[in-house]
Coordinates of C-alpha atoms and ligand atoms in Angstrom, one line a residue:
M1 CA 153.5 45.9 164.1
P2 CA 157.0 47.0 163.1
D3 CA 159.2 47.8 166.2
D4 CA 160.3 51.1 164.8
C5 CA 156.8 52.5 164.3
I6 CA 156.1 55.7 166.3
Y7 CA 152.7 56.1 167.9
L8 CA 151.4 59.6 167.7
D9 CA 147.7 58.9 167.6
N10 CA 146.8 59.4 171.2
H11 CA 143.5 61.1 170.5
A12 CA 142.3 58.0 168.8
T13 CA 143.3 55.8 171.7
T14 CA 146.1 55.4 174.2
R15 CA 148.2 52.5 175.4
C16 CA 146.8 51.0 178.5
D17 CA 149.2 52.0 181.4
P18 CA 150.8 48.9 183.0
R19 CA 149.7 50.2 186.4
V20 CA 146.1 50.2 185.1
V21 CA 146.4 46.7 183.8
E22 CA 147.8 45.5 187.2
A23 CA 144.9 47.0 189.0
M24 CA 142.4 45.3 186.7
L25 CA 143.9 41.8 186.6
P26 CA 142.5 40.3 189.8
Y27 CA 139.0 41.3 188.6
F28 CA 139.3 38.9 185.6
T29 CA 140.6 35.8 187.5
E30 CA 140.1 35.9 191.2
R31 CA 137.5 38.6 192.0
Y32 CA 135.2 37.8 189.1
G33 CA 131.8 38.3 190.8
N34 CA 128.9 40.1 189.2
A35 CA 128.5 43.5 191.0
G36 CA 124.7 42.9 190.8
S37 CA 124.9 39.6 192.7
I38 CA 123.7 40.7 196.1
N39 CA 123.5 37.3 197.8
H40 CA 127.2 36.2 198.1
P41 CA 130.7 37.5 198.8
F42 CA 131.8 37.3 195.1
G43 CA 129.1 39.9 194.2
W44 CA 129.8 42.0 197.3
E45 CA 133.5 42.1 196.4
A46 CA 132.7 43.2 192.9
K47 CA 130.2 45.8 194.1
D48 CA 132.8 47.2 196.6
A49 CA 135.3 47.6 193.7
V50 CA 132.7 49.4 191.6
D51 CA 131.7 51.6 194.5
A52 CA 135.3 52.6 195.2
A53 CA 135.9 53.3 191.5
R54 CA 132.8 55.4 191.3
S55 CA 133.7 57.5 194.2
S56 CA 137.2 58.0 193.0
I57 CA 136.0 59.1 189.5
A58 CA 133.3 61.3 191.1
A59 CA 135.9 63.0 193.3
A60 CA 138.2 63.7 190.3
L61 CA 135.3 65.5 188.5
N62 CA 133.9 67.2 191.7
A63 CA 130.7 65.2 191.2
G64 CA 128.6 63.2 193.6
E65 CA 129.0 59.4 193.6
R66 CA 125.4 58.9 192.6
E67 CA 126.0 61.1 189.6
I68 CA 128.4 58.8 187.7
V69 CA 126.8 56.4 185.3
F70 CA 129.1 53.8 183.7
T71 CA 128.6 53.1 180.0
G72 CA 130.4 51.3 177.2
G73 CA 132.3 54.4 176.1
A74 CA 131.8 58.0 175.2
T75 CA 129.8 57.3 172.1
E76 CA 127.3 55.6 174.2
S77 CA 127.4 58.4 176.8
N78 CA 126.8 61.0 174.1
N79 CA 123.9 59.0 172.8
L80 CA 122.4 58.6 176.2
A81 CA 122.8 62.3 177.1
I82 CA 121.4 63.7 173.9
K83 CA 118.7 61.2 173.1
G84 CA 117.8 60.9 176.8
V85 CA 117.2 64.6 177.3
A86 CA 115.5 65.0 173.9
E87 CA 113.0 62.3 174.7
R88 CA 112.2 63.5 178.2
A89 CA 112.0 67.2 177.3
R90 CA 110.0 66.8 174.1
K91 CA 106.8 68.4 175.6
K92 CA 108.9 71.4 176.6
G93 CA 110.5 72.0 173.2
N94 CA 112.3 70.4 170.3
H95 CA 115.3 72.7 169.7
I96 CA 118.9 71.7 170.3
V97 CA 122.0 73.8 170.0
S98 CA 125.5 72.4 169.3
L99 CA 128.7 73.2 167.3
A100 CA 129.6 72.4 163.7
T101 CA 132.9 70.8 165.0
E102 CA 131.5 68.3 167.5
H103 CA 132.6 64.6 167.3
K104 CA 130.6 62.3 165.0
S105 CA 129.0 60.6 168.0
V106 CA 127.3 63.9 168.7
V107 CA 126.8 65.2 165.1
D108 CA 125.3 61.9 163.9
V109 CA 122.9 61.7 166.9
L110 CA 121.8 65.3 166.2
D111 CA 121.4 64.6 162.5
K112 CA 119.2 61.6 163.3
L113 CA 117.1 63.7 165.7
S114 CA 116.7 66.4 163.1
R115 CA 115.2 63.8 160.7
R116 CA 112.6 63.1 163.4
D117 CA 110.8 66.1 164.8
Y118 CA 113.7 68.0 166.4
E119 CA 115.4 71.1 165.2
V120 CA 119.1 71.5 165.5
T121 CA 121.2 74.7 165.2
L122 CA 124.9 74.2 164.7
V123 CA 126.8 77.3 165.7
P124 CA 129.9 78.0 163.6
V125 CA 133.4 78.5 165.2
E126 CA 136.2 81.0 164.5
P127 CA 137.6 80.4 161.0
I128 CA 141.2 79.6 160.3
G129 CA 142.0 82.9 158.5
D130 CA 144.5 82.9 155.7
A131 CA 148.1 81.8 155.5
A132 CA 149.3 85.4 156.1
H133 CA 146.9 86.1 158.9
P134 CA 146.0 82.9 160.8
S135 CA 143.4 83.4 163.5
P136 CA 145.0 82.8 167.0
T137 CA 141.5 81.7 168.2
C138 CA 140.8 79.3 165.3
G139 CA 138.1 76.8 166.2
L140 CA 136.8 78.6 169.2
V141 CA 133.1 79.3 169.6
D142 CA 131.9 82.8 170.5
V143 CA 129.6 82.4 173.5
G144 CA 127.5 85.3 172.1
R145 CA 126.7 83.2 169.1
I146 CA 125.4 80.5 171.3
A147 CA 123.3 83.0 173.2
E148 CA 121.8 84.2 169.9
A149 CA 120.9 80.7 168.9
L150 CA 118.9 80.0 172.1
R151 CA 115.1 80.0 171.8
P152 CA 112.2 79.6 174.2
D153 CA 111.9 76.0 172.9
T154 CA 115.6 75.1 173.3
I155 CA 115.9 72.0 175.5
L156 CA 119.6 71.2 175.2
V157 CA 122.9 72.7 174.4
S158 CA 125.7 70.2 173.7
V159 CA 129.3 71.5 173.4
M160 CA 132.5 69.6 173.6
A161 CA 135.3 70.6 176.0
A162 CA 138.3 69.7 173.9
N163 CA 138.2 69.0 170.2
N164 CA 139.6 65.6 169.1
E165 CA 141.1 66.9 165.9
I166 CA 142.5 70.4 166.6
G167 CA 142.6 70.4 170.4
V168 CA 140.8 73.6 170.8
L169 CA 139.3 74.1 174.4
Q170 CA 135.9 75.7 174.4
P171 CA 134.7 78.1 177.1
I172 CA 132.6 75.5 178.9
A173 CA 132.1 77.4 182.2
E174 CA 130.8 80.4 180.3
I175 CA 128.4 78.3 178.2
G176 CA 127.3 76.5 181.3
K177 CA 126.5 79.7 183.1
L178 CA 124.5 80.9 180.2
C179 CA 122.5 77.6 180.0
R180 CA 121.9 77.6 183.8
E181 CA 120.6 81.2 183.7
R182 CA 118.2 80.2 180.9
G183 CA 117.2 76.9 182.6
I184 CA 118.4 74.8 179.6
A185 CA 120.1 71.5 180.0
F186 CA 123.8 71.5 179.1
H187 CA 125.8 68.5 177.9
C188 CA 129.5 68.5 177.5
D189 CA 131.4 65.9 175.6
A190 CA 134.6 65.9 177.7
T191 CA 136.1 62.8 176.2
Q192 CA 139.4 64.5 175.1
A193 CA 139.4 66.8 178.2
V194 CA 139.0 64.5 181.2
G195 CA 142.5 63.6 182.5
K196 CA 144.1 66.2 180.4
I197 CA 142.8 69.5 181.8
A198 CA 141.1 70.2 185.1
V199 CA 137.5 69.3 184.9
D200 CA 135.0 70.4 187.5
V201 CA 131.3 69.8 186.8
A202 CA 130.3 72.3 189.5
T203 CA 132.2 75.3 188.2
W204 CA 131.5 74.3 184.6
N205 CA 127.8 74.3 185.4
V206 CA 127.3 71.2 183.3
D207 CA 124.3 68.9 183.7
L208 CA 125.7 66.0 181.7
L209 CA 129.4 65.2 180.9
S210 CA 130.7 62.3 178.7
F211 CA 134.1 60.7 179.1
S212 CA 135.9 57.5 178.2
A213 CA 138.6 55.3 179.7
H214 CA 140.6 54.4 176.6
K215 CA 141.6 58.0 175.9
I216 CA 143.4 58.2 179.3
Y217 CA 145.5 55.1 179.3
G218 CA 142.6 52.9 180.5
P219 CA 140.8 50.0 178.8
K220 CA 138.6 50.2 175.8
G221 CA 134.9 49.8 176.0
V222 CA 134.3 51.6 179.3
G223 CA 132.9 55.1 179.5
G224 CA 131.1 57.4 181.9
L225 CA 128.3 59.9 182.0
Y226 CA 128.0 62.5 184.7
V227 CA 124.3 63.1 185.3
R228 CA 123.4 66.0 187.6
R229 CA 121.0 64.6 190.3
S230 CA 120.2 67.8 192.2
S231 CA 119.5 71.5 191.9
P232 CA 118.0 70.8 189.4
P233 CA 118.2 67.1 188.6
V234 CA 118.5 66.2 184.9
R235 CA 115.5 64.2 183.4
L236 CA 117.0 61.5 181.2
A237 CA 115.3 58.7 179.3
P238 CA 117.4 55.5 179.5
Q239 CA 118.4 54.1 176.1
I240 CA 119.2 50.6 177.2
D241 CA 116.6 48.8 179.3
G242 CA 117.0 45.6 181.3
G243 CA 118.2 44.8 184.8
G244 CA 118.0 48.4 186.0
Q245 CA 121.7 48.8 186.8
E246 CA 123.1 52.3 187.1
A247 CA 120.0 53.6 188.8
G248 CA 118.0 52.5 185.8
F249 CA 119.9 54.9 183.5
R250 CA 121.9 52.1 181.8
S251 CA 121.0 48.4 182.2
G252 CA 123.5 45.6 181.7
T253 CA 126.1 43.7 183.8
L254 CA 128.9 46.1 184.8
N255 CA 132.3 45.7 183.3
V256 CA 134.0 45.4 186.7
P257 CA 137.7 45.1 185.6
G258 CA 137.1 47.9 183.1
I259 CA 135.6 50.2 185.7
V260 CA 138.4 49.4 188.2
G261 CA 140.9 50.3 185.4
F262 CA 139.0 53.4 184.5
A263 CA 139.3 54.8 188.0
K264 CA 143.0 53.9 188.2
A265 CA 143.6 55.5 184.9
L266 CA 141.9 58.8 185.9
E267 CA 143.7 58.8 189.3
L268 CA 147.1 58.6 187.5
C269 CA 146.1 61.3 185.0
V270 CA 145.0 63.7 187.7
A271 CA 148.2 63.1 189.7
E272 CA 150.5 63.5 186.7
L273 CA 148.5 66.3 184.9
P274 CA 150.6 69.4 185.6
M275 CA 153.9 67.6 184.8
E276 CA 152.5 65.8 181.7
S277 CA 150.9 68.8 180.2
A278 CA 154.1 70.8 180.5
R279 CA 156.1 68.0 179.1
Q280 CA 153.8 67.2 176.2
G281 CA 153.4 71.0 175.4
E282 CA 157.1 71.3 175.1
L283 CA 157.4 68.3 172.8
R284 CA 154.4 69.5 170.7
D285 CA 156.1 72.9 170.3
R286 CA 159.3 71.3 169.2
L287 CA 157.4 69.1 166.7
Y288 CA 155.8 72.2 165.1
S289 CA 159.0 74.3 165.1
G290 CA 160.9 71.3 163.7
L291 CA 158.4 70.8 160.9
S292 CA 158.2 74.5 160.1
A293 CA 162.0 74.8 160.0
E294 CA 162.3 71.8 157.7
L295 CA 159.4 72.6 155.3
E296 CA 157.7 75.5 153.6
G297 CA 154.0 75.7 153.6
V298 CA 153.2 74.2 157.0
G299 CA 149.9 75.5 158.3
L300 CA 148.6 75.2 161.8
N301 CA 145.0 74.0 162.2
G302 CA 143.6 75.2 165.5
P303 CA 144.4 78.0 168.0
A304 CA 147.9 79.5 168.3
L305 CA 150.5 77.4 170.2
D306 CA 151.3 80.3 172.5
R307 CA 147.7 80.2 173.8
P308 CA 147.9 77.1 176.1
E309 CA 144.6 78.1 177.7
L310 CA 142.9 77.5 174.3
R311 CA 144.4 74.1 173.4
L312 CA 145.3 70.6 174.5
A313 CA 149.0 70.3 175.2
G314 CA 149.3 67.0 173.3
N315 CA 147.6 68.1 170.1
L316 CA 149.2 69.3 166.8
N317 CA 147.2 69.4 163.6
C318 CA 149.0 70.8 160.5
S319 CA 148.4 71.1 156.8
F320 CA 151.1 70.5 154.3
A321 CA 150.6 72.6 151.1
Y322 CA 151.4 71.1 147.7
V323 CA 151.0 67.4 148.6
D324 CA 148.2 65.0 148.0
G325 CA 146.7 64.0 151.4
E326 CA 146.2 60.3 150.6
A327 CA 149.7 60.0 149.2
L328 CA 151.0 61.6 152.4
M329 CA 149.2 59.2 154.7
M330 CA 150.3 56.2 152.5
S331 CA 153.9 57.4 152.7
M332 CA 153.9 57.6 156.5
K333 CA 154.4 53.9 157.1
R334 CA 156.5 54.3 160.3
L335 CA 154.4 57.1 161.8
A336 CA 151.0 56.3 163.3
V337 CA 149.2 59.6 162.9
S338 CA 145.7 60.4 161.7
S339 CA 144.5 62.4 158.7
G340 CA 141.2 63.2 160.5
S341 CA 139.2 61.8 163.3
A342 CA 140.2 58.2 163.9
C343 CA 136.6 57.4 164.7
T344 CA 135.6 58.2 161.2
S345 CA 138.5 56.6 159.3
A346 CA 136.0 54.3 157.5
N347 CA 134.7 57.4 155.9
P348 CA 137.0 58.9 153.3
E349 CA 135.3 62.3 153.3
P350 CA 137.5 65.3 154.3
S351 CA 137.2 66.1 158.0
H352 CA 134.0 68.0 158.9
V353 CA 136.0 69.8 161.6
L354 CA 138.7 71.2 159.3
R355 CA 136.0 72.1 156.8
A356 CA 134.1 74.0 159.5
L357 CA 137.3 76.1 160.0
G358 CA 137.0 77.1 156.4
L359 CA 140.1 75.1 155.3
G360 CA 139.8 74.1 151.6
D361 CA 139.4 70.4 150.7
D362 CA 142.9 70.0 149.4
L363 CA 144.5 71.4 152.5
T364 CA 142.0 69.5 154.7
R365 CA 143.1 66.2 153.0
A366 CA 146.7 67.2 153.3
S367 CA 146.5 67.7 157.0
L368 CA 147.9 65.4 159.7
R369 CA 146.9 65.1 163.3
F370 CA 149.7 64.3 165.7
G371 CA 148.5 63.2 169.1
L372 CA 151.2 63.1 171.8
G373 CA 150.8 61.2 175.0
R374 CA 152.3 59.9 178.2
F375 CA 154.6 57.5 176.4
T376 CA 155.8 59.9 173.7
T377 CA 159.5 60.6 174.0
A378 CA 161.8 63.5 172.7
E379 CA 163.6 61.0 170.5
E380 CA 160.3 60.0 168.9
I381 CA 159.5 63.6 168.2
E382 CA 162.8 64.1 166.4
A383 CA 162.2 61.0 164.4
A384 CA 158.6 62.2 163.5
I385 CA 160.0 65.5 162.3
R386 CA 162.5 63.7 160.0
L387 CA 160.0 61.2 158.7
T388 CA 157.3 63.8 158.0
A389 CA 159.7 66.2 156.4
D390 CA 161.3 63.4 154.2
S391 CA 157.8 62.2 153.1
V392 CA 156.5 65.7 152.3
R393 CA 159.7 66.6 150.4
Q394 CA 159.6 63.5 148.4
L395 CA 156.0 63.9 147.4
R396 CA 156.6 67.5 146.4
R397 CA 159.5 66.4 144.2
L398 CA 157.4 63.7 142.6
S399 CA 154.5 66.0 141.9
S400 CA 156.8 68.7 140.4
M401 CA 158.2 66.1 138.0
A402 CA 154.7 64.9 137.0
Ligands
LIG1 C1 135.5 64.1 171.5 C2 135.1 62.6 171.4 N1 133.9 62.2 171.8 C3 133.5 61.0 171.7 C4 134.4 60.0 171.3 C5 133.9 58.5 171.3 O1 134.6 57.8 172.3 P1 134.5 56.3 172.5 O2 135.6 55.7 171.6 O3 134.8 56.0 173.9 O4 133.2 55.8 172.0 C6 135.7 60.3 170.9 C7 136.6 59.3 170.3 O5 137.4 59.6 169.5 C8 136.1 61.7 171.0 O6 137.3 62.1 170.6

C-alpha cells in the first residue's frame, strides 16, 4: 500500500481503532477461554467479558441484554432477521415490504425468498430530479408509500436506517410506529447508522436491528442483531444450528476478542458522536464545495447537504458528467474511494441504489462515493479535491481529443 494513498472508503470498512485493538489483545493470548466452557475459570473469564460487552452494547441501543445476539457480521444478521421471521410467520402470511435501495444482503435475501413462495414489494424512493432541480429529499422513502404497500398477509417490513451509498437517513421511528400499529414485524438494517447517529430501539419501535463492528472502527467478522424479546417478542427461526449459543438463535463458539472489541468500538463512537459528526460534516461540505468550485458538472447523489437530519455526516456521493466511470476509478490510484457499494465490487453492474434514484447508467457509472471517517483529516480532504479534480479534467481533455 503506497504511503500517500488517502482512505475515503469508510462505508466499506474502517481502520480498527488502536484503543479497540488494545482492549481485544488479552483475549487472544491470556484470556483465551471459550465463553461456553462452564466448568473452569478460563471459560468464566471469557463469559464475563462477553456479558460485559453485551450489556454495554445493549445500553448503547437502549435494548435489554437478552436482546443482543452476536453474529459474524451484518450480512448474517440481515439473513437471520429476514429468513428467520419469514420461516416462523409463514402460516400467517408470505408478504414482505422493503425498499429498492436496500443493501445487497437484504435485496438478495428477498430475491431468494421471492423465488420460493414469498411475495416481496420494493417501495420506491424519492428520485434525484434533474440537474437544474435536484430533489433535496433524494433517496428518502415516503412513509405513506409503505403504508399503501401493507396487506393483511404482510409479515415483515425491512428498511435500512442509513444508506451505505448515498447516506440518506430513513424515517425509521415513523415506519416503526406504523408497523407496530398494524402488528407487523419491523427489521431495520442499521449497519451504517449505529455509532454514527443516535439509535434507540425503543423509540424507533423496531423488532430486529442489524449492525456490524467493522463499520465503527471495530474488528471484521463480528456483528449483532437486536431481537425484541417482549411486548411482543419476535418469533425467529435460527439459521445456524449447533451448540445452542446465543439463546439458540445463533449456534457457534463466540468470537470473544471480537465481541470485546465490538463493545469498545461502540462505546467510543457513542462518546465521540456529537464531536465527530460535526467535524466530518464540515469536512464533507468542504469536499463538495471544493469539487464544485474546481469542476463543472458535479451532481450530488442523495439528499441536500443542508439537511443534516436526512444524511450521514461522513457521506458524499457525486456524479461527474462527461467522464467514463471505469476510467475515472482507474485514474484514482492515490484515492481509496468506491464507485458503488464496496460489498458488490465483484459485480460490475451499475449501482442498484443510484439506478433506483433515476440516475442514468452513464452518470451512475461516473459516480464516486467518498466515505469520511474518524481518521480523515482536513489535509486529506484538500488532497482529495485536487486529485479528483485533476483526474476528471484530464479524462475530459482526453475524451474531447478522441
Ligand atoms: C447497510 C449495510 N448493510 C449490511 C452490510 C453488510 O455488513 P457486513 O460487512 O458486516 O456483513 C453493509 C456492508 O457494507 C452495509 O453497508
